mmCIF file of C-alpha atoms in Angstrom:
data_model
loop_
_atom_site.group_PDB
_atom_site.id
_atom_site.type_symbol
_atom_site.label_atom_id
_atom_site.label_comp_id
_atom_site.label_asym_id
_atom_site.label_seq_id
_atom_site.Cartn_x
_atom_site.Cartn_y
_atom_site.Cartn_z
ATOM 1 C CA GLY H 1 24.801 270.081 -75.243
ATOM 2 C CA GLN H 2 23.365 267.049 -76.535
ATOM 3 C CA THR H 3 24.074 263.302 -74.677
ATOM 4 C CA SER H 4 22.599 260.164 -75.538
ATOM 5 C CA PHE H 5 22.245 256.792 -73.621
ATOM 6 C CA GLU H 6 21.816 253.168 -75.045
ATOM 7 C CA THR H 7 20.702 250.264 -73.039
ATOM 8 C CA ALA H 8 19.212 246.804 -73.576
ATOM 9 C CA ASN H 9 18.790 245.986 -69.980
ATOM 10 C CA LEU H 10 14.987 247.094 -69.487
ATOM 11 C CA THR H 11 12.591 244.828 -68.837
ATOM 12 C CA ASP H 12 8.918 244.585 -69.924
ATOM 13 C CA GLY H 13 6.511 247.135 -68.646
ATOM 14 C CA ASN H 14 6.382 251.049 -67.595
ATOM 15 C CA HIS H 15 9.884 252.660 -66.696
ATOM 16 C CA THR H 16 10.474 255.990 -65.508
ATOM 17 C CA MET H 17 13.537 257.484 -67.236
ATOM 18 C CA LYS H 18 15.176 260.748 -65.491
ATOM 19 C CA ILE H 19 17.650 262.658 -66.574
ATOM 20 C CA LEU H 20 19.527 265.181 -64.423
ATOM 21 C CA VAL H 21 21.766 267.769 -65.678
ATOM 22 C CA VAL H 22 24.065 269.998 -63.636
ATOM 23 C CA ASP H 23 26.428 272.747 -65.054
ATOM 24 C CA SER H 24 29.805 274.392 -64.273
ATOM 25 C CA ARG H 25 28.308 276.723 -61.787
ATOM 26 C CA GLY H 26 26.395 273.833 -59.995
ATOM 27 C CA ALA H 27 23.118 274.781 -61.377
ATOM 28 C CA SER H 28 20.955 272.075 -62.453
ATOM 29 C CA GLY H 29 17.916 270.767 -64.292
ATOM 30 C CA GLU H 30 15.960 267.598 -64.478
ATOM 31 C CA SER H 31 13.441 266.339 -66.716
ATOM 32 C CA THR H 32 11.379 262.866 -66.263
ATOM 33 C CA ILE H 33 9.615 261.012 -69.163
ATOM 34 C CA GLN H 34 7.661 257.609 -68.722
ATOM 35 C CA LEU H 35 8.722 254.781 -71.323
ATOM 36 C CA THR H 36 6.730 251.375 -71.797
ATOM 37 C CA VAL H 37 8.757 248.519 -73.067
ATOM 38 C CA VAL H 38 6.568 245.793 -74.957
ATOM 39 C CA ASP H 39 8.049 242.453 -75.350
ATOM 40 C CA ARG H 40 8.457 241.517 -79.180
ATOM 41 C CA PRO H 41 6.669 237.980 -79.378
ATOM 42 C CA GLU H 42 8.686 235.271 -80.198
ATOM 43 C CA ALA H 43 8.088 232.644 -82.852
ATOM 44 C CA PRO H 44 7.323 229.120 -81.810
ATOM 45 C CA THR H 45 10.105 226.473 -82.152
ATOM 46 C CA VAL H 46 9.261 223.203 -83.700
ATOM 47 C CA THR H 47 11.879 220.227 -83.644
ATOM 48 C CA ILE H 48 11.395 217.063 -86.015
ATOM 49 C CA VAL H 49 11.537 214.044 -84.196
ATOM 50 C CA HIS H 50 10.270 211.510 -87.212
ATOM 51 C CA PRO H 51 11.294 211.139 -89.886
ATOM 52 C CA VAL H 52 14.918 211.546 -89.118
ATOM 53 C CA GLY H 53 17.784 210.353 -91.852
ATOM 54 C CA GLY H 54 17.964 206.863 -92.733
ATOM 55 C CA ASP H 55 13.980 206.480 -92.449
ATOM 56 C CA GLU H 56 12.316 204.625 -95.596
ATOM 57 C CA LEU H 57 8.856 204.680 -96.816
ATOM 58 C CA ILE H 58 7.455 202.665 -99.151
ATOM 59 C CA GLU H 59 4.353 203.877 -101.073
ATOM 60 C CA GLY H 60 0.776 202.390 -99.129
ATOM 61 C CA GLU H 61 2.666 202.148 -95.685
ATOM 62 C CA GLY H 62 1.469 204.874 -93.319
ATOM 63 C CA PHE H 63 4.038 206.968 -91.614
ATOM 64 C CA GLU H 64 3.884 208.651 -88.034
ATOM 65 C CA PHE H 65 5.320 212.120 -88.417
ATOM 66 C CA VAL H 66 6.458 213.499 -84.960
ATOM 67 C CA VAL H 67 7.505 216.981 -83.726
ATOM 68 C CA THR H 68 7.791 218.886 -80.569
ATOM 69 C CA VAL H 69 6.799 222.470 -80.056
ATOM 70 C CA GLU H 70 7.571 225.334 -78.063
ATOM 71 C CA ASP H 71 6.366 228.948 -77.150
ATOM 72 C CA VAL H 72 7.329 231.458 -74.694
ATOM 73 C CA GLN H 73 3.766 233.034 -74.900
ATOM 74 C CA ASP H 74 1.401 230.155 -75.390
ATOM 75 C CA ALA H 75 0.997 226.754 -74.096
ATOM 76 C CA ALA H 76 1.972 223.839 -76.383
ATOM 77 C CA GLU H 77 -1.552 222.760 -77.132
ATOM 78 C CA SER H 78 -2.866 226.035 -77.820
ATOM 79 C CA LEU H 79 -0.479 226.392 -81.356
ATOM 80 C CA VAL H 80 -2.009 225.960 -84.332
ATOM 81 C CA LEU H 81 -0.197 223.109 -86.239
ATOM 82 C CA THR H 82 0.399 222.124 -89.820
ATOM 83 C CA PHE H 83 1.959 219.599 -91.628
ATOM 84 C CA GLU H 84 2.525 219.729 -95.080
ATOM 85 C CA SER H 85 4.413 218.622 -98.257
ATOM 86 C CA ASP H 86 5.336 220.260 -101.423
ATOM 87 C CA LEU H 87 3.629 217.569 -103.164
ATOM 88 C CA ASP H 88 0.642 216.539 -101.383
ATOM 89 C CA GLY H 89 0.197 219.993 -99.581
ATOM 90 C CA VAL H 90 -1.372 220.068 -95.890
ATOM 91 C CA PHE H 91 -1.771 216.380 -95.017
ATOM 92 C CA CYS H 92 -2.158 216.871 -91.032
ATOM 93 C CA GLN H 93 -3.126 219.437 -88.888
ATOM 94 C CA PRO H 94 -2.624 217.765 -85.459
ATOM 95 C CA THR H 95 -3.039 219.092 -81.768
ATOM 96 C CA SER H 96 0.257 219.193 -79.370
ATOM 97 C CA ASP H 97 -0.247 217.502 -76.106
ATOM 98 C CA ALA H 98 0.623 219.319 -72.810
ATOM 99 C CA VAL H 99 4.387 218.656 -72.872
ATOM 100 C CA GLY H 100 4.734 219.862 -76.855
ATOM 101 C CA VAL H 101 4.511 216.429 -78.750
ATOM 102 C CA ALA H 102 2.260 216.277 -81.809
ATOM 103 C CA SER H 103 1.903 213.599 -84.220
ATOM 104 C CA CYS H 104 0.056 212.012 -87.088
ATOM 105 C CA GLU H 105 -0.126 209.000 -89.560
ATOM 106 C CA ALA H 106 0.024 209.848 -92.906
ATOM 107 C CA ASP H 107 0.295 207.793 -96.334
ATOM 108 C CA LEU H 108 2.141 210.046 -99.016
ATOM 109 C CA SER H 109 2.594 209.811 -102.428
ATOM 110 C CA PRO H 110 5.567 208.468 -104.403
ATOM 111 C CA GLY H 111 8.207 211.083 -104.970
ATOM 112 C CA ASP H 112 10.844 213.473 -102.965
ATOM 113 C CA HIS H 113 8.968 215.602 -100.591
ATOM 114 C CA LEU H 114 10.059 218.788 -99.069
ATOM 115 C CA LEU H 115 7.944 218.432 -95.554
ATOM 116 C CA THR H 116 7.202 221.883 -93.411
ATOM 117 C CA PHE H 117 6.127 221.368 -89.982
ATOM 118 C CA THR H 118 4.815 225.049 -88.580
ATOM 119 C CA ALA H 119 3.215 226.079 -85.447
ATOM 120 C CA THR H 120 1.458 229.379 -85.409
ATOM 121 C CA ASP H 121 0.982 230.787 -81.877
ATOM 122 C CA THR H 122 -2.289 232.967 -80.426
ATOM 123 C CA SER H 123 -0.293 236.341 -81.533
ATOM 124 C CA GLY H 124 -0.017 235.241 -84.966
ATOM 125 C CA GLU H 125 3.843 234.239 -84.944
ATOM 126 C CA SER H 126 4.945 231.303 -86.934
ATOM 127 C CA GLY H 127 7.635 228.604 -86.660
ATOM 128 C CA SER H 128 8.867 226.096 -89.060
ATOM 129 C CA ALA H 129 11.213 223.193 -89.773
ATOM 130 C CA THR H 130 11.676 221.433 -92.626
ATOM 131 C CA THR H 131 13.327 218.219 -93.863
ATOM 132 C CA TYR H 132 13.705 215.954 -97.375
ATOM 133 C CA TRP H 133 11.362 213.067 -97.617
ATOM 134 C CA ALA H 134 11.190 210.692 -100.225
ATOM 135 C CA VAL H 135 8.243 207.946 -100.680
ATOM 136 C CA THR H 136 9.492 205.094 -102.944
ATOM 137 C CA SER H 137 6.506 203.867 -105.213
ATOM 138 C CA LEU H 138 5.283 200.388 -105.087
ATOM 139 C CA LEU H 139 6.421 200.221 -108.634
ATOM 140 C CA ASP H 140 9.968 200.467 -107.905
ATOM 141 C CA VAL H 141 10.013 198.276 -105.120
ATOM 142 C CA ASP H 142 11.607 194.529 -106.067
ATOM 143 C CA ASN H 143 9.512 192.510 -103.910
ATOM 144 C CA ASP H 144 10.811 188.968 -104.990
ATOM 145 C CA GLY H 145 14.664 189.912 -104.923
ATOM 146 C CA ASP H 146 15.184 189.127 -108.230
ATOM 147 C CA GLY H 147 17.042 192.128 -109.432
ATOM 148 C CA PHE H 148 14.259 193.554 -111.409
ATOM 149 C CA THR H 149 11.149 195.782 -110.246
ATOM 150 C CA GLU H 150 7.933 196.235 -112.103
ATOM 151 C CA GLU H 151 9.321 199.589 -113.308
ATOM 152 C CA GLN H 152 12.005 197.752 -115.251
ATOM 153 C CA GLY H 153 9.737 195.203 -116.791
ATOM 154 C CA ASP H 154 9.359 192.526 -113.860
ATOM 155 C CA CYS H 155 6.191 190.905 -115.139
ATOM 156 C CA ASN H 156 5.440 189.054 -112.129
ATOM 157 C CA ASP H 157 7.293 190.781 -109.169
ATOM 158 C CA ASP H 158 6.108 187.623 -106.446
ATOM 159 C CA ASP H 159 7.968 185.025 -108.345
ATOM 160 C CA GLY H 160 11.889 185.224 -108.205
ATOM 161 C CA SER H 161 12.460 182.945 -111.390
ATOM 162 C CA VAL H 162 10.314 185.329 -113.669
ATOM 163 C CA TYR H 163 12.039 188.740 -114.435
ATOM 164 C CA PRO H 164 13.321 189.904 -118.126
ATOM 165 C CA GLY H 165 15.857 187.912 -119.904
ATOM 166 C CA ALA H 166 15.186 184.730 -117.916
ATOM 167 C CA ASP H 167 15.510 181.609 -119.071
ATOM 168 C CA GLU H 168 12.050 180.463 -120.706
ATOM 169 C CA TYR H 169 10.502 176.968 -119.912
ATOM 170 C CA TYR H 170 7.671 175.041 -121.128
ATOM 171 C CA ASN H 171 5.572 175.607 -118.058
ATOM 172 C CA GLY H 172 2.434 177.745 -119.541
ATOM 173 C CA ARG H 173 3.819 181.400 -118.301
ATOM 174 C CA ASP H 174 5.811 183.909 -119.604
ATOM 175 C CA ASP H 175 9.232 183.473 -117.587
ATOM 176 C CA ASP H 176 11.136 185.960 -119.503
ATOM 177 C CA CYS H 177 8.534 188.938 -119.685
ATOM 178 C CA ASP H 178 8.498 189.376 -123.120
ATOM 179 C CA ASP H 179 4.890 188.971 -123.875
ATOM 180 C CA VAL H 180 5.235 185.270 -124.877
ATOM 181 C CA ILE H 181 4.392 182.397 -123.287
ATOM 182 C CA ASP H 182 6.864 179.208 -123.617
ATOM 183 C CA ASP H 183 8.454 181.026 -126.780
ATOM 184 C CA GLY H 184 11.461 178.954 -127.748
ATOM 185 C CA THR H 185 10.774 175.872 -125.644
#
C-alpha cells in the first residue's frame, strides 16, 4: 500500500519522523527518518511615515522623509536602507535607530516622483514601500498672489500689481509684462 501525511505544524529544527505499519495479522514494521525544517527568511517590512497624502513640497525646500522598518531575523539598525526616486535616483541611505525609525532630509527636483523605500536584511531579503510625491517648480508658484506664476508670464512675481494683462501706468516699469515699459501711457 501507499500512504501520505501532510502537516504545516513543524517548527524550525531537527525532527524524527517515525512510521509504524501493522497488517491485518498483527505483524508490524517501522521506519524512521530524520527531517530538518529550515525557516524561510522573511523580508523586512517598511512603513512610510512621511510623506503622507496631502503633503506638499516646493522646489528648494528640504523635506524630512521618514519610514519605520522591522525584520524578524535582524535588528532594525543592521538593515541596509535605500530611499530612491524614479526621477532623481537614490537620494538617501539612512541608518535606522534601534526601534526601527529611519529618516533623512532631501531636496528633490521638480516633477512627479515615484518614491521607493527599501530595506534589505543580512540574508539578502528585501522589502519596500512606494508612494507618489509631487515637487512643485518655483516657476509654478504664484508668490505675490496676483493669479499668475512665472511660468504663466508674470515678469515680477514679487509684486501683485505686475502681471500679464495688468493696466500699464507711467511709472518706469513694465506693469503688463509685455516687455515694453510704460507703453500706452
